[in-house]
Short mmCIF file of C-alpha atoms in Angstrom, two decimals:
data_model
loop_
_atom_site.label_atom_id
_atom_site.label_comp_id
_atom_site.label_asym_id
_atom_site.label_seq_id
_atom_site.Cartn_x
_atom_site.Cartn_y
_atom_site.Cartn_z
CA MET A 1 -3.38 -5.39 20.29
CA ILE A 2 -3.18 -2.81 17.89
CA THR A 3 -1.10 0.83 18.19
CA VAL A 4 -2.34 3.89 16.12
CA SER A 5 -0.24 6.89 15.57
CA ILE A 6 -2.91 9.73 15.11
CA CYS A 7 -0.90 12.80 13.33
CA GLU A 8 -2.80 15.94 13.55
CA ASP A 9 -2.27 19.14 14.67
CA GLU A 10 -6.13 20.26 15.35
CA ALA A 11 -6.78 18.38 19.11
CA TYR A 12 -10.47 18.68 19.30
CA PHE A 13 -10.13 17.01 16.06
CA VAL A 14 -7.79 14.04 17.75
CA SER A 15 -10.18 13.74 20.88
CA GLU A 16 -12.93 12.49 17.99
CA LEU A 17 -10.44 9.64 16.48
CA ARG A 18 -10.02 8.23 19.59
CA LYS A 19 -13.16 7.89 20.67
CA LEU A 20 -13.86 6.62 17.07
CA LEU A 21 -10.57 4.27 17.58
CA ASP A 22 -12.01 3.32 20.91
CA GLU A 23 -16.03 2.26 19.95
CA TYR A 24 -13.56 0.45 17.00
CA CYS A 25 -12.15 -1.62 19.30
CA ARG A 26 -14.87 -2.61 21.55
CA LEU A 27 -16.91 -3.96 19.17
CA LYS A 28 -13.81 -6.31 18.10
CA GLY A 29 -12.73 -6.83 21.21
CA ILE A 30 -9.49 -5.99 20.30
CA GLY A 31 -6.91 -3.72 22.69
CA LEU A 32 -6.01 -0.07 21.82
CA SER A 33 -3.13 2.06 22.74
CA THR A 34 -2.88 5.37 20.94
CA LEU A 35 -0.48 7.84 20.41
CA THR A 36 -0.67 11.48 19.21
CA PHE A 37 1.16 13.55 17.16
CA SER A 38 0.67 17.02 16.40
CA ASN A 39 3.36 17.68 13.70
CA GLY A 40 4.92 14.37 11.29
CA GLU A 41 8.76 16.02 12.90
CA GLN A 42 7.32 15.07 16.41
CA LEU A 43 6.67 11.19 14.89
CA LEU A 44 9.70 11.18 12.80
CA ALA A 45 12.15 11.51 16.18
CA SER A 46 10.01 9.37 18.36
CA GLY A 47 11.00 6.40 16.27
CA GLN A 48 7.25 4.86 17.14
CA THR A 49 6.53 1.98 14.44
CA SER A 50 3.18 1.56 15.73
CA ASP A 51 0.44 -0.62 14.03
CA ILE A 52 -1.38 1.40 11.87
CA ILE A 53 -0.66 4.82 11.21
CA LEU A 54 -3.60 8.16 10.11
CA MET A 55 -2.20 11.11 9.09
CA ASP A 56 -3.09 14.33 8.06
CA ILE A 57 -2.11 15.97 5.37
CA LYS A 58 -1.78 19.76 6.50
CA LEU A 59 0.56 19.83 9.14
CA PRO A 60 2.78 22.69 10.68
CA GLY A 61 6.26 22.17 9.25
CA ARG A 62 6.43 19.50 6.68
CA ASP A 63 2.87 18.14 5.69
CA GLY A 64 1.51 14.74 6.16
CA MET A 65 2.98 13.16 2.90
CA ASP A 66 6.17 14.21 2.74
CA ILE A 67 6.58 12.78 6.55
CA VAL A 68 5.50 9.20 4.86
CA GLN A 69 7.56 9.77 2.11
CA LYS A 70 10.40 9.30 4.85
CA LEU A 71 8.61 6.66 5.99
CA ARG A 72 8.75 4.99 3.22
CA ASP A 73 12.47 5.76 2.44
CA CYS A 74 13.64 4.84 5.73
CA GLY A 75 11.63 1.27 5.24
CA ASN A 76 8.84 1.75 7.47
CA ASP A 77 5.90 0.44 5.31
CA ASN A 78 3.29 0.09 7.85
CA PRO A 79 -0.62 0.61 7.08
CA VAL A 80 -0.77 4.74 6.64
CA ILE A 81 -4.74 5.91 6.55
CA PHE A 82 -4.56 9.32 5.75
CA ILE A 83 -7.96 11.75 6.88
CA THR A 84 -7.80 14.73 5.88
CA ALA A 85 -10.38 17.78 4.25
CA TYR A 86 -8.46 17.74 0.91
CA PRO A 87 -9.06 15.74 -2.11
CA GLN A 88 -7.04 16.45 -4.00
CA TYR A 89 -4.13 14.70 -3.42
CA VAL A 90 -5.34 11.53 -3.58
CA PHE A 91 -3.69 9.78 -6.04
CA GLN A 92 -0.06 10.84 -4.15
CA ALA A 93 -1.54 9.22 -1.13
CA PHE A 94 -1.80 5.72 -3.44
CA ASP A 95 1.36 6.04 -4.25
CA LEU A 96 2.36 6.03 -1.47
CA ASP A 97 0.30 3.19 -1.12
CA ALA A 98 -2.15 4.50 1.71
CA VAL A 99 -4.10 1.80 3.07
CA HIS A 100 -7.13 4.42 2.93
CA TYR A 101 -8.37 8.48 1.83
CA ILE A 102 -10.82 9.43 3.87
CA LEU A 103 -12.25 13.07 3.68
CA LYS A 104 -13.34 15.13 6.96
CA PRO A 105 -15.78 15.22 8.72
CA VAL A 106 -14.78 11.53 10.01
CA SER A 107 -17.58 8.75 11.29
CA ALA A 108 -17.63 5.85 11.77
CA GLU A 109 -19.01 4.15 8.81
CA LYS A 110 -16.06 6.16 6.91
CA LEU A 111 -13.41 5.13 9.22
CA PHE A 112 -14.41 1.59 10.55
CA PRO A 113 -13.68 0.31 7.25
CA ALA A 114 -10.57 1.39 6.47
CA ILE A 115 -9.08 0.12 10.04
CA ASP A 116 -10.41 -3.23 8.61
CA LYS A 117 -8.60 -2.62 5.87
CA ALA A 118 -5.60 -1.94 7.30
CA VAL A 119 -5.44 -4.30 10.45
CA LYS A 120 -5.94 -6.76 7.85
CA ARG A 121 -2.79 -5.72 6.02
CA VAL A 122 -0.83 -6.38 9.62
CA SER A 123 -2.11 -9.17 9.92
CA SER A 124 -1.92 -11.04 6.20
CA ASP A 125 1.40 -9.05 5.02
CA CYS A 126 3.43 -10.59 8.16
CA GLY A 127 2.59 -13.48 7.22
CA LYS A 128 2.53 -14.19 3.32
CA THR A 129 5.84 -14.54 1.40
CA LEU A 130 7.17 -16.37 -1.49
CA LEU A 131 9.90 -19.10 -1.31
CA ILE A 132 11.91 -18.77 -3.51
CA THR A 133 15.17 -21.31 -3.98
CA SER A 134 17.65 -21.00 -6.48
CA GLY A 135 20.87 -23.69 -6.73
CA THR A 136 21.42 -24.65 -2.35
CA ARG A 137 19.74 -20.42 -1.72
CA ALA A 138 15.92 -20.54 -0.39
CA SER A 139 14.33 -17.02 0.37
CA ARG A 140 11.57 -15.75 1.92
CA VAL A 141 9.90 -12.56 0.00
CA PRO A 142 7.07 -11.02 1.39
CA LEU A 143 4.27 -10.54 -1.40
CA ARG A 144 4.01 -6.86 -0.69
CA ASP A 145 7.38 -6.28 -1.50
CA ILE A 146 7.19 -7.29 -4.78
CA LEU A 147 7.59 -4.94 -7.47
CA TYR A 148 6.12 -7.61 -10.20
CA CYS A 149 7.85 -10.69 -11.61
CA GLU A 150 9.70 -11.27 -15.25
CA ALA A 151 9.67 -14.61 -17.63
CA MET A 152 11.97 -14.72 -20.04
CA ASP A 153 13.82 -18.22 -21.43
CA HIS A 154 12.04 -20.04 -18.40
CA GLN A 155 13.70 -18.18 -15.84
CA ILE A 156 11.80 -15.90 -13.11
CA THR A 157 12.82 -12.89 -12.50
CA ILE A 158 11.31 -11.85 -8.73
CA HIS A 159 12.05 -7.60 -8.44
CA THR A 160 11.62 -5.74 -5.36
CA PRO A 161 12.74 -2.63 -4.03
CA VAL A 162 16.08 -3.89 -3.01
CA GLU A 163 17.10 -6.65 -4.73
CA THR A 164 16.46 -8.75 -7.47
CA PHE A 165 16.15 -13.13 -7.13
CA GLN A 166 16.25 -15.23 -10.25
CA PHE A 167 14.90 -18.83 -10.47
CA PHE A 168 14.37 -21.28 -12.83
CA GLY A 169 10.23 -22.35 -13.31
CA THR A 170 7.33 -20.61 -14.80
CA LEU A 171 5.43 -17.82 -14.15
CA ASP A 172 1.86 -19.87 -14.40
CA ALA A 173 3.33 -21.76 -11.22
CA VAL A 174 4.15 -18.15 -9.61
CA GLN A 175 1.12 -16.91 -10.12
CA GLU A 176 -1.06 -19.69 -8.12
CA ARG A 177 1.04 -18.30 -5.59
CA VAL A 178 0.85 -14.63 -5.31
CA GLY A 179 -2.60 -14.16 -4.78
CA ASP A 180 -4.89 -11.44 -6.78
CA ARG A 181 -3.67 -8.51 -5.91
CA PHE A 182 -1.05 -9.39 -8.48
CA PHE A 183 -2.09 -8.72 -12.63
CA ARG A 184 -1.01 -10.96 -15.55
CA SER A 185 -0.90 -7.72 -17.63
CA HIS A 186 1.62 -9.39 -20.38
CA LYS A 187 2.45 -13.26 -21.18
CA SER A 188 6.07 -12.42 -19.92
CA TYR A 189 5.25 -10.01 -16.68
CA LEU A 190 2.90 -10.21 -13.53
CA VAL A 191 2.58 -6.72 -11.28
CA ASN A 192 1.43 -6.01 -8.19
CA MET A 193 -1.48 -3.69 -8.71
CA ASP A 194 -0.52 -1.68 -5.61
CA HIS A 195 2.58 -0.46 -6.67
CA VAL A 196 1.75 0.72 -10.08
CA VAL A 197 1.87 4.73 -9.85
CA GLU A 198 1.72 5.01 -13.54
CA LYS A 199 -0.31 3.14 -16.74
CA GLN A 200 0.52 4.59 -20.70
CA THR A 201 -0.12 3.46 -23.98
CA GLY A 202 1.45 -0.46 -23.65
CA PHE A 203 3.00 -0.31 -20.75
CA ALA A 204 2.44 0.40 -17.16
CA ILE A 205 5.32 2.39 -14.91
CA VAL A 206 5.80 0.80 -11.16
CA ASP A 207 7.70 1.88 -7.95
CA GLY A 208 10.43 2.49 -8.53
CA GLY A 209 10.69 3.70 -12.66
CA ASP A 210 10.90 0.21 -13.92
CA ARG A 211 8.68 -0.47 -17.01
CA VAL A 212 6.54 -3.77 -16.94
CA LEU A 213 5.13 -4.76 -20.92
CA ILE A 214 1.16 -4.58 -21.25
CA ALA A 215 -0.64 -6.99 -23.92
CA ARG A 216 -3.05 -5.33 -26.34
CA ARG A 217 -5.81 -7.21 -25.46
CA LYS A 218 -5.05 -6.91 -21.47
CA GLN A 219 -5.22 -3.00 -22.19
CA ARG A 220 -8.50 -2.31 -21.36
CA GLU A 221 -8.64 -5.42 -18.40
CA PHE A 222 -5.71 -3.38 -16.72
CA THR A 223 -7.39 -0.20 -16.65
CA GLN A 224 -10.58 -1.36 -14.73
CA ARG A 225 -7.78 -3.24 -12.42
CA LEU A 226 -6.04 -0.02 -11.60
CA LEU A 227 -9.25 2.12 -11.39
CA GLU A 228 -10.68 -0.96 -8.61
CA THR A 229 -7.39 -0.32 -6.80
CA CYS A 230 -7.96 3.19 -6.27
CA ARG A 231 -11.09 3.10 -5.15
CA LYS A 232 -10.62 0.16 -2.84
CA GLY A 233 -8.63 2.83 -0.44
CA LEU A 234 -10.93 6.26 -1.37
CA ILE A 235 -14.05 7.09 0.39
#
């Protein structure tokens, strides 16, 4: 069973999305519950924590970007798929960690891969954590929450939006445990590409504004990985 919230003000388009979602779940053999909201304020006021959110951008009242930013500020990191007629907001969508950015009109060929990715994130993110032990303290940190990992004098610092974790170890060992969403940009830095918001010469900026060094020999590869990360969500 998956629960999908549809935030869209055009009734006929809501109906089309419902039909596509029904078809998707029938093909996959999974249950479906859908919730609909004609504007973002209704979604916020509902307090719903759906598995997946389908979000239009141009809505009555606050636009979809503002609504998702508010959800993120409140700690809601559920997968969001933006569905819109406006291509110019794509990079803002990635800043909000959107799973996909679909341009209208929507078809099964566009929507189904996006739902696949969202479902995969829901199932994988729930289980994938990094176990950090330091002295008598042991913490499990979800990989999706890690902004970057930093090594200095044999001490590893794991940076998340709300706190940092420190322990003695090597960045090589951490890299083996976190998977391919992370990129070794420098001998002292391992960055979660999902949280990169900007690249400049010699460093990248992640959510929250911290800078992560990029080695000169890694510049081209980092740029390529960043483009790939963006393109994965653009249909």
